[in-house]
PDB file of C-alpha atoms and ligand atoms in Angstrom:
ATOM      1  CA  PHE A  28     -13.414  -6.905 -28.721  1.00 64.00           C
ATOM      2  CA  PRO A  29     -15.947  -4.377 -29.690  1.00 70.00           C
ATOM      3  CA  GLY A  30     -15.113  -1.860 -32.316  1.00 75.00           C
ATOM      4  CA  HIS A  31     -16.569   1.089 -30.232  1.00 78.00           C
ATOM      5  CA  MET A  32     -14.070  -0.034 -27.728  1.00 79.00           C
ATOM      6  CA  THR A  33     -10.865  -0.281 -29.797  1.00 82.00           C
ATOM      7  CA  LYS A  34     -12.231   3.470 -31.260  1.00 83.00           C
ATOM      8  CA  THR A  35     -12.410   4.743 -27.533  1.00 83.00           C
ATOM      9  CA  LEU A  36      -8.647   3.355 -26.892  1.00 86.00           C
ATOM     10  CA  ARG A  37      -7.622   5.608 -30.024  1.00 86.00           C
ATOM     11  CA  LEU A  38      -9.269   8.293 -28.740  1.00 85.00           C
ATOM     12  CA  MET A  39      -7.556   8.308 -25.131  1.00 87.00           C
ATOM     13  CA  GLU A  40      -3.936   7.590 -27.047  1.00 90.00           C
ATOM     14  CA  LYS A  41      -5.028  10.965 -28.746  1.00 89.00           C
ATOM     15  CA  GLU A  42      -6.632  12.814 -25.887  1.00 89.00           C
ATOM     16  CA  ILE A  43      -3.428  12.184 -23.484  1.00 92.00           C
ATOM     17  CA  ARG A  44      -1.226  14.937 -24.663  1.00 90.00           C
ATOM     18  CA  ASN A  45      -4.061  17.379 -23.809  1.00 90.00           C
ATOM     19  CA  VAL A  46      -4.528  16.357 -20.082  1.00 93.00           C
ATOM     20  CA  ASP A  47      -2.553  16.746 -16.771  1.00 90.00           C
ATOM     21  CA  CYS A  48      -3.504  13.481 -15.344  1.00 91.00           C
ATOM     22  CA  VAL A  49      -5.603  10.241 -15.666  1.00 93.00           C
ATOM     23  CA  LEU A  50      -8.295   9.476 -13.039  1.00 94.00           C
ATOM     24  CA  GLN A  51      -9.139   5.687 -13.015  1.00 95.00           C
ATOM     25  CA  ILE A  52     -12.283   4.994 -11.344  1.00 96.00           C
ATOM     26  CA  LEU A  53     -12.359   1.210  -9.830  1.00 97.00           C
ATOM     27  CA  ASP A  54     -14.886  -0.851  -8.187  1.00 97.00           C
ATOM     28  CA  ALA A  55     -13.890  -0.900  -4.452  1.00 97.00           C
ATOM     29  CA  ARG A  56     -15.493  -4.338  -4.436  1.00 97.00           C
ATOM     30  CA  ILE A  57     -13.042  -5.683  -7.399  1.00 96.00           C
ATOM     31  CA  PRO A  58      -9.962  -3.104  -7.469  1.00 96.00           C
ATOM     32  CA  LEU A  59      -7.539  -5.352  -9.249  1.00 94.00           C
ATOM     33  CA  SER A  60     -10.326  -6.854 -11.664  1.00 94.00           C
ATOM     34  CA  SER A  61     -11.475  -3.244 -12.418  1.00 95.00           C
ATOM     35  CA  LEU A  62      -8.452  -1.692 -13.168  1.00 94.00           C
ATOM     36  CA  ASN A  63      -8.014  -1.565 -16.824  1.00 92.00           C
ATOM     37  CA  PRO A  64      -4.352  -3.128 -17.993  1.00 91.00           C
ATOM     38  CA  GLU A  65      -5.159  -1.097 -21.327  1.00 89.00           C
ATOM     39  CA  ILE A  66      -5.892   2.251 -20.028  1.00 90.00           C
ATOM     40  CA  GLU A  67      -2.611   1.715 -18.023  1.00 91.00           C
ATOM     41  CA  ARG A  68      -0.540   1.161 -20.857  1.00 90.00           C
ATOM     42  CA  ILE A  69      -1.986   3.995 -23.016  1.00 90.00           C
ATOM     43  CA  THR A  70      -1.935   6.470 -20.098  1.00 90.00           C
ATOM     44  CA  ALA A  71       1.659   5.471 -18.747  1.00 89.00           C
ATOM     45  CA  GLY A  72       3.365   8.907 -19.034  1.00 86.00           C
ATOM     46  CA  LYS A  73       0.916  10.758 -16.943  1.00 89.00           C
ATOM     47  CA  PRO A  74       0.054  10.856 -12.819  1.00 88.00           C
ATOM     48  CA  HIS A  75      -2.372   8.760 -12.028  1.00 89.00           C
ATOM     49  CA  LEU A  76      -4.991   9.180  -9.709  1.00 91.00           C
ATOM     50  CA  TYR A  77      -7.613   6.043  -8.241  1.00 94.00           C
ATOM     51  CA  VAL A  78     -11.119   6.493  -6.883  1.00 94.00           C
ATOM     52  CA  LEU A  79     -12.368   3.107  -5.132  1.00 96.00           C
ATOM     53  CA  ASN A  80     -16.160   3.950  -6.310  1.00 95.00           C
ATOM     54  CA  LYS A  81     -18.744   2.086  -4.801  1.00 95.00           C
ATOM     55  CA  ALA A  82     -17.333   1.716  -1.294  1.00 95.00           C
ATOM     56  CA  ASP A  83     -20.801   1.830   0.172  1.00 94.00           C
ATOM     57  CA  LEU A  84     -21.003  -1.837  -1.124  1.00 96.00           C
ATOM     58  CA  ALA A  85     -17.501  -2.787  -0.148  1.00 97.00           C
ATOM     59  CA  ASP A  86     -16.152  -3.703   3.112  1.00 96.00           C
ATOM     60  CA  PRO A  87     -14.642  -0.898   4.854  1.00 97.00           C
ATOM     61  CA  GLU A  88     -11.974  -2.484   6.357  1.00 97.00           C
ATOM     62  CA  ILE A  89     -10.764  -3.851   3.390  1.00 97.00           C
ATOM     63  CA  THR A  90     -11.216  -0.555   1.461  1.00 97.00           C
ATOM     64  CA  LYS A  91      -8.591   0.970   4.026  1.00 97.00           C
ATOM     65  CA  GLN A  92      -6.066  -1.926   3.094  1.00 97.00           C
ATOM     66  CA  TRP A  93      -6.693  -0.746  -0.611  1.00 97.00           C
ATOM     67  CA  LEU A  94      -6.368   2.792  -0.168  1.00 95.00           C
ATOM     68  CA  ALA A  95      -2.982   2.081   2.124  1.00 95.00           C
ATOM     69  CA  TYR A  96      -1.687  -0.247  -1.029  1.00 95.00           C
ATOM     70  CA  PHE A  97      -2.279   2.505  -3.823  1.00 92.00           C
ATOM     71  CA  THR A  98      -0.805   5.415  -1.406  1.00 90.00           C
ATOM     72  CA  SER A  99       2.301   3.230  -0.921  1.00 91.00           C
ATOM     73  CA  ALA A 100       2.702   2.549  -4.674  1.00 87.00           C
ATOM     74  CA  GLY A 101       3.114   6.307  -4.839  1.00 83.00           C
ATOM     75  CA  ALA A 102      -0.473   7.107  -6.396  1.00 85.00           C
ATOM     76  CA  GLY A 103      -3.295   9.132  -4.907  1.00 87.00           C
ATOM     77  CA  CYS A 104      -6.247   7.367  -4.183  1.00 90.00           C
ATOM     78  CA  ILE A 105      -9.736   7.988  -2.424  1.00 89.00           C
ATOM     79  CA  ALA A 106     -12.898   5.644  -1.474  1.00 91.00           C
ATOM     80  CA  MET A 107     -15.977   7.089  -2.553  1.00 88.00           C
ATOM     81  CA  ASP A 108     -19.637   6.445  -2.849  1.00 87.00           C
ATOM     82  CA  SER A 109     -20.611   8.644  -5.734  1.00 83.00           C
ATOM     83  CA  LYS A 110     -24.177   8.154  -4.869  1.00 81.00           C
ATOM     84  CA  GLN A 111     -23.752  10.027  -1.346  1.00 79.00           C
ATOM     85  CA  ARG A 112     -23.866  13.797  -1.015  1.00 70.00           C
ATOM     86  CA  GLY A 113     -20.482  15.545  -0.094  1.00 69.00           C
ATOM     87  CA  ARG A 114     -17.028  14.449  -1.311  1.00 70.00           C
ATOM     88  CA  ALA A 115     -16.796  16.572  -4.290  1.00 75.00           C
ATOM     89  CA  THR A 116     -14.517  18.718  -2.453  1.00 79.00           C
ATOM     90  CA  ALA A 117     -12.119  15.896  -1.139  1.00 78.00           C
ATOM     91  CA  THR A 118     -11.845  15.013  -4.761  1.00 79.00           C
ATOM     92  CA  LYS A 119     -10.929  18.259  -5.706  1.00 81.00           C
ATOM     93  CA  SER A 120      -8.347  18.557  -2.938  1.00 82.00           C
ATOM     94  CA  LEU A 121      -6.799  14.919  -4.217  1.00 79.00           C
ATOM     95  CA  ILE A 122      -6.585  16.186  -7.781  1.00 80.00           C
ATOM     96  CA  GLU A 123      -4.926  19.188  -6.506  1.00 81.00           C
ATOM     97  CA  LYS A 124      -2.317  17.367  -4.113  1.00 82.00           C
ATOM     98  CA  GLU A 125      -1.219  15.096  -6.826  1.00 78.00           C
ATOM     99  CA  LEU A 126      -0.526  17.988  -9.332  1.00 79.00           C
ATOM    100  CA  SER A 127       0.653  20.427  -6.751  1.00 82.00           C
ATOM    101  CA  ALA A 128       4.174  20.623  -8.499  1.00 78.00           C
ATOM    102  CA  LEU A 129       2.701  20.933 -11.864  1.00 76.00           C
ATOM    103  CA  MET A 130       0.369  23.832 -10.795  1.00 77.00           C
ATOM    104  CA  GLU A 131       3.431  25.568  -9.346  1.00 82.00           C
ATOM    105  CA  ARG A 132       5.438  25.240 -12.556  1.00 81.00           C
ATOM    106  CA  ARG A 133       2.367  26.916 -13.802  1.00 78.00           C
ATOM    107  CA  ARG A 134       2.223  29.717 -11.634  1.00 79.00           C
ATOM    108  CA  ASN A 135       5.877  30.490 -12.056  1.00 84.00           C
ATOM    109  CA  ARG A 136       5.353  30.339 -15.672  1.00 82.00           C
ATOM    110  CA  GLY A 137       2.883  33.018 -15.141  1.00 79.00           C
ATOM    111  CA  MET A 138       0.063  30.630 -16.424  1.00 74.00           C
ATOM    112  CA  VAL A 139      -2.252  31.411 -13.650  1.00 71.00           C
ATOM    113  CA  GLY A 140      -5.551  30.935 -15.236  1.00 71.00           C
ATOM    114  CA  ALA A 141      -4.949  27.525 -16.751  1.00 78.00           C
ATOM    115  CA  ALA A 142      -7.314  24.869 -15.705  1.00 85.00           C
ATOM    116  CA  ILE A 143      -6.081  21.496 -14.955  1.00 88.00           C
ATOM    117  CA  ARG A 144      -7.493  18.725 -17.161  1.00 91.00           C
ATOM    118  CA  VAL A 145      -8.292  15.244 -15.796  1.00 93.00           C
ATOM    119  CA  MET A 146      -9.404  12.424 -18.194  1.00 93.00           C
ATOM    120  CA  ILE A 147     -11.960  10.323 -16.529  1.00 94.00           C
ATOM    121  CA  VAL A 148     -11.600   6.720 -17.203  1.00 93.00           C
ATOM    122  CA  GLY A 149     -12.946   3.423 -16.413  1.00 93.00           C
ATOM    123  CA  ILE A 150     -14.513   0.135 -17.190  1.00 92.00           C
ATOM    124  CA  PRO A 151     -18.324   0.385 -18.162  1.00 89.00           C
ATOM    125  CA  ASN A 152     -20.911   0.778 -15.420  1.00 91.00           C
ATOM    126  CA  VAL A 153     -18.409   1.644 -12.309  1.00 94.00           C
ATOM    127  CA  GLY A 154     -20.188   4.919 -11.978  1.00 92.00           C
ATOM    128  CA  LYS A 155     -18.125   7.577 -14.151  1.00 91.00           C
ATOM    129  CA  SER A 156     -21.281   9.535 -14.858  1.00 88.00           C
ATOM    130  CA  THR A 157     -22.304   9.464 -11.615  1.00 89.00           C
ATOM    131  CA  PHE A 158     -18.828  10.800 -10.152  1.00 89.00           C
ATOM    132  CA  ILE A 159     -18.489  13.252 -12.663  1.00 89.00           C
ATOM    133  CA  ASN A 160     -21.891  14.271 -11.553  1.00 86.00           C
ATOM    134  CA  LYS A 161     -21.533  14.779  -8.143  1.00 84.00           C
ATOM    135  CA  VAL A 162     -17.720  16.562  -8.314  1.00 85.00           C
ATOM    136  CA  ALA A 163     -19.304  18.827 -11.100  1.00 84.00           C
ATOM    137  CA  LYS A 164     -22.382  19.294  -8.942  1.00 77.00           C
ATOM    138  CA  LYS A 165     -24.635  19.576 -11.718  1.00 70.00           C
ATOM    139  CA  LYS A 166     -26.289  16.633 -14.216  1.00 63.00           C
ATOM    140  CA  SER A 167     -24.284  16.160 -17.419  1.00 60.00           C
ATOM    141  CA  ALA A 168     -24.789  13.807 -20.294  1.00 56.00           C
ATOM    142  CA  LYS A 169     -23.395  10.389 -20.183  1.00 58.00           C
ATOM    143  CA  ALA A 170     -20.579   9.514 -22.228  1.00 56.00           C
ATOM    144  CA  GLY A 171     -22.349   6.073 -23.344  1.00 55.00           C
ATOM    145  CA  ASP A 172     -20.296   2.820 -24.023  1.00 55.00           C
ATOM    146  CA  ARG A 173     -21.939   2.526 -27.075  1.00 50.00           C
ATOM    147  CA  PRO A 174     -21.836   4.812 -30.076  1.00 44.00           C
ATOM    148  CA  GLY A 175     -24.531   7.094 -30.682  1.00 41.00           C
ATOM    149  CA  VAL A 176     -25.250   7.841 -26.844  1.00 45.00           C
ATOM    150  CA  THR A 177     -22.848  10.772 -27.201  1.00 48.00           C
ATOM    151  CA  ARG A 178     -20.268  10.966 -29.776  1.00 46.00           C
ATOM    152  CA  GLY A 179     -16.692  11.877 -29.703  1.00 51.00           C
ATOM    153  CA  LYS A 180     -14.852  13.506 -26.310  1.00 61.00           C
ATOM    154  CA  GLN A 181     -16.775  15.380 -23.875  1.00 83.00           C
ATOM    155  CA  TRP A 182     -14.859  18.173 -21.495  1.00 87.00           C
ATOM    156  CA  ILE A 183     -16.963  19.023 -18.522  1.00 88.00           C
ATOM    157  CA  THR A 184     -16.025  22.189 -16.633  1.00 87.00           C
ATOM    158  CA  VAL A 185     -16.194  21.810 -12.562  1.00 85.00           C
ATOM    159  CA  ASP A 186     -14.981  25.411 -11.982  1.00 81.00           C
ATOM    160  CA  GLN A 187     -12.222  28.033 -13.221  1.00 77.00           C
ATOM    161  CA  GLY A 188      -9.509  25.520 -12.126  1.00 80.00           C
ATOM    162  CA  LEU A 189     -10.682  22.072 -13.069  1.00 86.00           C
ATOM    163  CA  GLU A 190     -11.960  20.587 -16.412  1.00 90.00           C
ATOM    164  CA  LEU A 191     -12.928  16.648 -16.758  1.00 92.00           C
ATOM    165  CA  LEU A 192     -12.642  14.617 -19.989  1.00 91.00           C
ATOM    166  CA  ASP A 193     -15.480  12.095 -19.847  1.00 90.00           C
ATOM    167  CA  THR A 194     -15.007   8.781 -22.083  1.00 89.00           C
ATOM    168  CA  PRO A 195     -16.743   5.705 -22.578  1.00 88.00           C
ATOM    169  CA  GLY A 196     -16.187   3.054 -20.498  1.00 88.00           C
ATOM    170  CA  ILE A 197     -13.898   0.158 -22.108  1.00 86.00           C
ATOM    171  CA  LEU A 198     -12.912  -3.236 -21.160  1.00 85.00           C
ATOM    172  CA  TRP A 199      -9.780  -4.919 -22.706  1.00 80.00           C
ATOM    173  CA  PRO A 200      -9.451  -7.682 -25.071  1.00 73.00           C
ATOM    174  CA  LYS A 201      -8.830 -10.403 -23.533  1.00 74.00           C
ATOM    175  CA  PHE A 202      -8.557 -11.382 -19.485  1.00 74.00           C
ATOM    176  CA  GLU A 203      -5.496 -12.852 -18.332  1.00 73.00           C
ATOM    177  CA  ASP A 204      -7.403 -15.423 -16.058  1.00 80.00           C
ATOM    178  CA  GLU A 205     -11.106 -16.700 -15.554  1.00 85.00           C
ATOM    179  CA  THR A 206     -10.920 -15.123 -12.718  1.00 90.00           C
ATOM    180  CA  ILE A 207     -10.872 -11.494 -13.566  1.00 91.00           C
ATOM    181  CA  GLY A 208     -13.859 -12.144 -15.921  1.00 91.00           C
ATOM    182  CA  LEU A 209     -15.847 -13.857 -12.989  1.00 93.00           C
ATOM    183  CA  HIS A 210     -15.432 -11.312 -10.547  1.00 94.00           C
ATOM    184  CA  LEU A 211     -16.400  -8.145 -13.462  1.00 93.00           C
ATOM    185  CA  ALA A 212     -19.604 -10.380 -14.329  1.00 93.00           C
ATOM    186  CA  PHE A 213     -20.570 -10.936 -10.519  1.00 95.00           C
ATOM    187  CA  THR A 214     -20.484  -6.798 -10.040  1.00 94.00           C
ATOM    188  CA  GLY A 215     -22.471  -6.790 -13.350  1.00 90.00           C
ATOM    189  CA  ALA A 216     -19.484  -4.696 -14.961  1.00 88.00           C
ATOM    190  CA  VAL A 217     -19.813  -7.647 -18.205  1.00 85.00           C
ATOM    191  CA  ARG A 218     -23.165  -7.489 -18.284  1.00 72.00           C
ATOM    192  CA  ASP A 219     -23.468 -10.017 -21.615  1.00 62.00           C
ATOM    193  CA  ALA A 220     -23.574 -13.317 -20.512  1.00 64.00           C
ATOM    194  CA  ILE A 221     -19.650 -14.928 -19.973  1.00 70.00           C
ATOM    195  CA  MET A 222     -21.792 -18.050 -18.663  1.00 79.00           C
ATOM    196  CA  ASP A 223     -24.899 -19.401 -17.992  1.00 90.00           C
ATOM    197  CA  VAL A 224     -26.250 -17.955 -14.908  1.00 93.00           C
ATOM    198  CA  GLU A 225     -26.413 -20.756 -12.906  1.00 95.00           C
ATOM    199  CA  THR A 226     -22.763 -21.452 -13.668  1.00 94.00           C
ATOM    200  CA  LEU A 227     -21.821 -17.923 -12.671  1.00 95.00           C
ATOM    201  CA  ALA A 228     -23.904 -18.024  -9.400  1.00 96.00           C
ATOM    202  CA  CYS A 229     -21.940 -21.369  -8.378  1.00 96.00           C
ATOM    203  CA  HIS A 230     -18.954 -19.531  -8.374  1.00 96.00           C
ATOM    204  CA  LEU A 231     -19.975 -16.349  -6.678  1.00 97.00           C
ATOM    205  CA  ILE A 232     -21.627 -18.377  -4.018  1.00 97.00           C
ATOM    206  CA  LEU A 233     -18.365 -20.447  -3.818  1.00 96.00           C
ATOM    207  CA  LEU A 234     -16.467 -17.454  -3.243  1.00 95.00           C
ATOM    208  CA  LEU A 235     -18.559 -15.595  -0.651  1.00 97.00           C
ATOM    209  CA  ALA A 236     -18.551 -19.206   1.269  1.00 96.00           C
ATOM    210  CA  GLN A 237     -14.986 -18.002   1.377  1.00 92.00           C
ATOM    211  CA  ARG A 238     -15.017 -14.605   1.843  1.00 91.00           C
ATOM    212  CA  LYS A 239     -17.973 -13.856   4.078  1.00 93.00           C
ATOM    213  CA  PRO A 240     -19.567 -17.335   4.861  1.00 95.00           C
ATOM    214  CA  GLU A 241     -22.011 -15.308   7.495  1.00 95.00           C
ATOM    215  CA  ALA A 242     -23.410 -13.122   4.720  1.00 95.00           C
ATOM    216  CA  LEU A 243     -24.743 -16.278   3.190  1.00 96.00           C
ATOM    217  CA  THR A 244     -26.380 -17.697   6.708  1.00 96.00           C
ATOM    218  CA  ALA A 245     -27.813 -14.191   7.308  1.00 95.00           C
ATOM    219  CA  ARG A 246     -29.294 -13.814   4.338  1.00 95.00           C
ATOM    220  CA  PHE A 247     -29.958 -17.337   3.121  1.00 95.00           C
ATOM    221  CA  LYS A 248     -29.617 -19.390   5.981  1.00 95.00           C
ATOM    222  CA  ILE A 249     -27.185 -21.244   4.201  1.00 94.00           C
ATOM    223  CA  ILE A 250     -24.261 -22.718   6.731  1.00 94.00           C
ATOM    224  CA  PRO A 251     -21.381 -23.383   4.326  1.00 93.00           C
ATOM    225  CA  GLU A 252     -19.645 -26.416   5.425  1.00 93.00           C
ATOM    226  CA  GLU A 253     -16.276 -28.306   4.176  1.00 91.00           C
ATOM    227  CA  GLY A 254     -16.385 -29.838   0.929  1.00 92.00           C
ATOM    228  CA  MET A 255     -19.428 -28.037  -0.324  1.00 95.00           C
ATOM    229  CA  SER A 256     -19.524 -27.434  -3.960  1.00 96.00           C
ATOM    230  CA  GLY A 257     -20.795 -24.458  -5.537  1.00 96.00           C
ATOM    231  CA  TRP A 258     -23.839 -26.264  -6.645  1.00 96.00           C
ATOM    232  CA  ASP A 259     -24.394 -27.903  -2.921  1.00 96.00           C
ATOM    233  CA  LEU A 260     -24.455 -24.224  -1.478  1.00 97.00           C
ATOM    234  CA  LEU A 261     -27.185 -22.871  -4.651  1.00 97.00           C
ATOM    235  CA  GLU A 262     -29.375 -25.646  -3.824  1.00 96.00           C
ATOM    236  CA  ALA A 263     -29.375 -25.522  -0.026  1.00 96.00           C
ATOM    237  CA  GLY A 264     -30.183 -21.538  -0.781  1.00 96.00           C
ATOM    238  CA  ALA A 265     -32.860 -22.410  -3.251  1.00 96.00           C
ATOM    239  CA  ARG A 266     -34.203 -25.283  -0.136  1.00 94.00           C
ATOM    240  CA  LYS A 267     -34.192 -22.560   2.053  1.00 94.00           C
ATOM    241  CA  ARG A 268     -35.923 -20.012   0.279  1.00 93.00           C
ATOM    242  CA  GLY A 269     -38.627 -22.656  -1.110  1.00 93.00           C
ATOM    243  CA  PHE A 270     -37.886 -22.293  -4.578  1.00 93.00           C
ATOM    244  CA  LEU A 271     -39.146 -25.128  -6.091  1.00 91.00           C
ATOM    245  CA  ILE A 272     -40.423 -26.687  -9.185  1.00 89.00           C
ATOM    246  CA  SER A 273     -42.816 -29.628  -9.710  1.00 83.00           C
ATOM    247  CA  GLY A 274     -42.024 -32.848  -8.548  1.00 84.00           C
ATOM    248  CA  GLY A 275     -39.902 -31.236  -5.437  1.00 82.00           C
ATOM    249  CA  GLU A 276     -36.955 -30.361  -7.658  1.00 91.00           C
ATOM    250  CA  VAL A 277     -35.587 -27.104  -6.527  1.00 93.00           C
ATOM    251  CA  ASP A 278     -35.276 -23.925  -9.108  1.00 96.00           C
ATOM    252  CA  LEU A 279     -31.578 -23.233  -9.254  1.00 95.00           C
ATOM    253  CA  GLU A 280     -32.509 -20.595 -12.107  1.00 95.00           C
ATOM    254  CA  ARG A 281     -34.272 -18.531  -9.621  1.00 96.00           C
ATOM    255  CA  MET A 282     -31.889 -19.098  -6.836  1.00 97.00           C
ATOM    256  CA  ALA A 283     -28.932 -17.773  -9.293  1.00 96.00           C
ATOM    257  CA  ASN A 284     -30.746 -14.606 -10.331  1.00 95.00           C
ATOM    258  CA  ILE A 285     -31.639 -13.509  -6.959  1.00 96.00           C
ATOM    259  CA  LEU A 286     -28.033 -14.378  -5.450  1.00 97.00           C
ATOM    260  CA  LEU A 287     -26.500 -12.017  -8.086  1.00 96.00           C
ATOM    261  CA  ASP A 288     -29.163  -9.366  -7.943  1.00 95.00           C
ATOM    262  CA  GLU A 289     -28.809  -9.199  -3.909  1.00 96.00           C
ATOM    263  CA  PHE A 290     -25.255  -9.104  -4.381  1.00 96.00           C
ATOM    264  CA  ARG A 291     -24.817  -6.452  -6.808  1.00 94.00           C
ATOM    265  CA  ALA A 292     -27.847  -4.427  -4.681  1.00 93.00           C
ATOM    266  CA  GLY A 293     -25.583  -5.016  -1.922  1.00 94.00           C
ATOM    267  CA  LYS A 294     -28.206  -6.684  -0.055  1.00 95.00           C
ATOM    268  CA  MET A 295     -25.804  -9.109   1.212  1.00 94.00           C
ATOM    269  CA  GLY A 296     -23.992  -6.526   3.282  1.00 95.00           C
ATOM    270  CA  ARG A 297     -20.628  -4.818   2.449  1.00 96.00           C
ATOM    271  CA  ILE A 298     -18.539  -7.361   0.731  1.00 96.00           C
ATOM    272  CA  THR A 299     -15.025  -6.867  -1.009  1.00 96.00           C
ATOM    273  CA  LEU A 300     -13.951  -9.875  -3.240  1.00 96.00           C
ATOM    274  CA  GLU A 301     -10.530  -9.231  -3.739  1.00 95.00           C
ATOM    275  CA  LEU A 302      -7.986  -8.443  -0.941  1.00 94.00           C
ATOM    276  CA  PRO A 303      -4.177  -6.604  -1.411  1.00 93.00           C
ATOM    277  CA  GLU A 304      -3.031  -9.734  -0.126  1.00 89.00           C
ATOM    278  CA  ASP A 305      -4.519 -11.694  -2.998  1.00 84.00           C
ATOM    279  CA  LEU A 306      -1.809  -9.839  -5.030  1.00 78.00           C
ATOM    280  CA  GLU A 307       0.840 -10.741  -2.793  1.00 74.00           C
ATOM    281  CA  ARG A 308      -0.033 -14.448  -3.109  1.00 71.00           C
ATOM    282  CA  GLU A 309      -0.115 -14.228  -6.558  1.00 70.00           C
ATOM    283  CA  GLU A 310       3.328 -12.444  -6.617  1.00 67.00           C
ATOM    284  CA  ASP A 311       4.817 -15.604  -4.639  1.00 67.00           C
ATOM    285  CA  ASP A 312       3.286 -17.787  -6.872  1.00 65.00           C
ATOM    286  CA  HIS A 313       4.851 -16.714  -9.870  1.00 61.00           C
ATOM    287  CA  GLY A 314       8.272 -16.076  -7.884  1.00 57.00           C
ATOM    288  CA  THR A 315       8.210 -19.971  -6.828  1.00 47.00           C
ATOM    289  CA  ALA A 316       6.892 -21.202 -10.111  1.00 40.00           C
TER     290      ALA A 316
HETATM  291  P1  LIG B 422     -20.512   4.379 -15.896  1.00 71.64           P
HETATM  292  O1  LIG B 422     -20.644   6.094 -16.285  1.00 71.64           O
HETATM  293  O2  LIG B 422     -19.073   4.130 -15.428  1.00 71.64           O
HETATM  294  O3  LIG B 422     -21.243   3.634 -17.009  1.00 71.64           O
HETATM  295  O4  LIG B 422     -21.525   4.355 -14.611  1.00 71.64           O
HETATM  296  P2  LIG B 422     -23.014   5.144 -14.164  1.00 71.64           P
HETATM  297  O5  LIG B 422     -22.418   6.348 -13.433  1.00 71.64           O
HETATM  298  O6  LIG B 422     -23.902   5.537 -15.108  1.00 71.64           O
HETATM  299  O7  LIG B 422     -23.424   3.966 -12.684  1.00 71.64           O
HETATM  300  C1  LIG B 422     -23.668   2.762 -13.119  1.00 71.64           C
HETATM  301  C2  LIG B 422     -24.573   2.252 -11.877  1.00 71.64           C
HETATM  302  O8  LIG B 422     -23.597   2.309 -10.946  1.00 71.64           O
HETATM  303  C3  LIG B 422     -25.799   3.226 -11.716  1.00 71.64           C
HETATM  304  O9  LIG B 422     -26.649   2.000 -11.256  1.00 71.64           O
HETATM  305  C4  LIG B 422     -25.340   4.033 -10.494  1.00 71.64           C
HETATM  306  O10 LIG B 422     -26.093   4.568  -9.565  1.00 71.64           O
HETATM  307  C5  LIG B 422     -24.496   3.099  -9.862  1.00 71.64           C
HETATM  308  N1  LIG B 422     -23.368   3.870  -8.942  1.00 71.64           N
HETATM  309  C6  LIG B 422     -22.496   4.654  -9.287  1.00 71.64           C
HETATM  310  N2  LIG B 422     -21.829   4.820  -8.585  1.00 71.64           N
HETATM  311  C7  LIG B 422     -21.972   4.480  -7.234  1.00 71.64           C
HETATM  312  C8  LIG B 422     -21.704   4.195  -5.606  1.00 71.64           C
HETATM  313  O11 LIG B 422     -20.644   4.972  -5.576  1.00 71.64           O
HETATM  314  N3  LIG B 422     -22.208   3.457  -4.902  1.00 71.64           N
HETATM  315  C9  LIG B 422     -23.316   2.776  -5.461  1.00 71.64           C
HETATM  316  N4  LIG B 422     -24.065   1.892  -4.500  1.00 71.64           N
HETATM  317  N5  LIG B 422     -23.961   2.596  -6.623  1.00 71.64           N
HETATM  318  C10 LIG B 422     -22.997   3.527  -7.591  1.00 71.64           C
HETATM  319  P3  LIG B 422     -27.797   1.634 -12.324  1.00 71.64           P
HETATM  320  O12 LIG B 422     -28.623   0.822 -11.672  1.00 71.64           O
HETATM  321  O13 LIG B 422     -27.555   1.678 -13.658  1.00 71.64           O
HETATM  322  O14 LIG B 422     -29.117   2.939 -11.752  1.00 71.64           O
HETATM  323  P4  LIG B 422     -29.336   3.657 -10.428  1.00 71.64           P
HETATM  324  O15 LIG B 422     -29.757   3.075  -9.781  1.00 71.64           O
HETATM  325  O16 LIG B 422     -28.734   4.775 -10.689  1.00 71.64           O
HETATM  326  O17 LIG B 422     -30.872   3.701 -11.228  1.00 71.64           O
END
């Protein structure tokens, strides 16, 4: 667990007293795996909001299900494409709605001028700075994930009523299961190789064959069949694209890199890897174990 991430957690622990609410940015394609349990633990005493970011890359129907899931759990949540124009007002309304009781109390105490202070948190590369720039309608310096880009805390004033605290992206020391690590690697949140690229791509292509086989057919002309392994699927894709090396062997490494790049860039269509029903299934499994 890198030292700069431990430092960030300490900074959050300290700064949490000075904020009114915590807004965790999640990746709409993997809302479960991008939800940081360490951040949840540290920020437990404060109101929480969630933004399902990169919604432009996620399946809109499943995003709706996730919005319903978070809302029914009592947390404010919106879906967002931080690269698109607009949505700044929707985000501000979400924050104001969530904190209306607090604002009311402040007004009653005559603290009319006090701005709402929101801590923005999330895993690396989830879109924190893009989101902040969107809401603040200006380009602010990025709180780097590594020390040296920007040090320490960083407040961004959106307007008189709202201030955002940018924080460096952090992961957590240990993923409870392999799936979380894989999903973070598929979307590019974990950049350091957790395994070789071909094995990673095998896991992704197998998941895509279950979740959205038609995307594999449309993009790579692969027709997934019952019983095919990740390697079989990867090889089929490499053959269809004509990725061959000398002696008629297929170039699996090339295919693996292309699959990962195209998935991350949304070229295979809008695909969500995690569904709210996965969570229910997990709970059932634990319940019956
Ligand atoms: P961070 O602060 O959490 O580390 O993330 P940052 O804003 O730097 O965003 C990481 C990458 O994700 C950037 O892409 C950014 O453009 C992209 N991104 C952020 N929000 C969205 C979104 O809602 N939808 C989509 N599709 N992408 C989003 P990059 O490849 O690093 O840079 P670039 O493509 O912008 O040049």
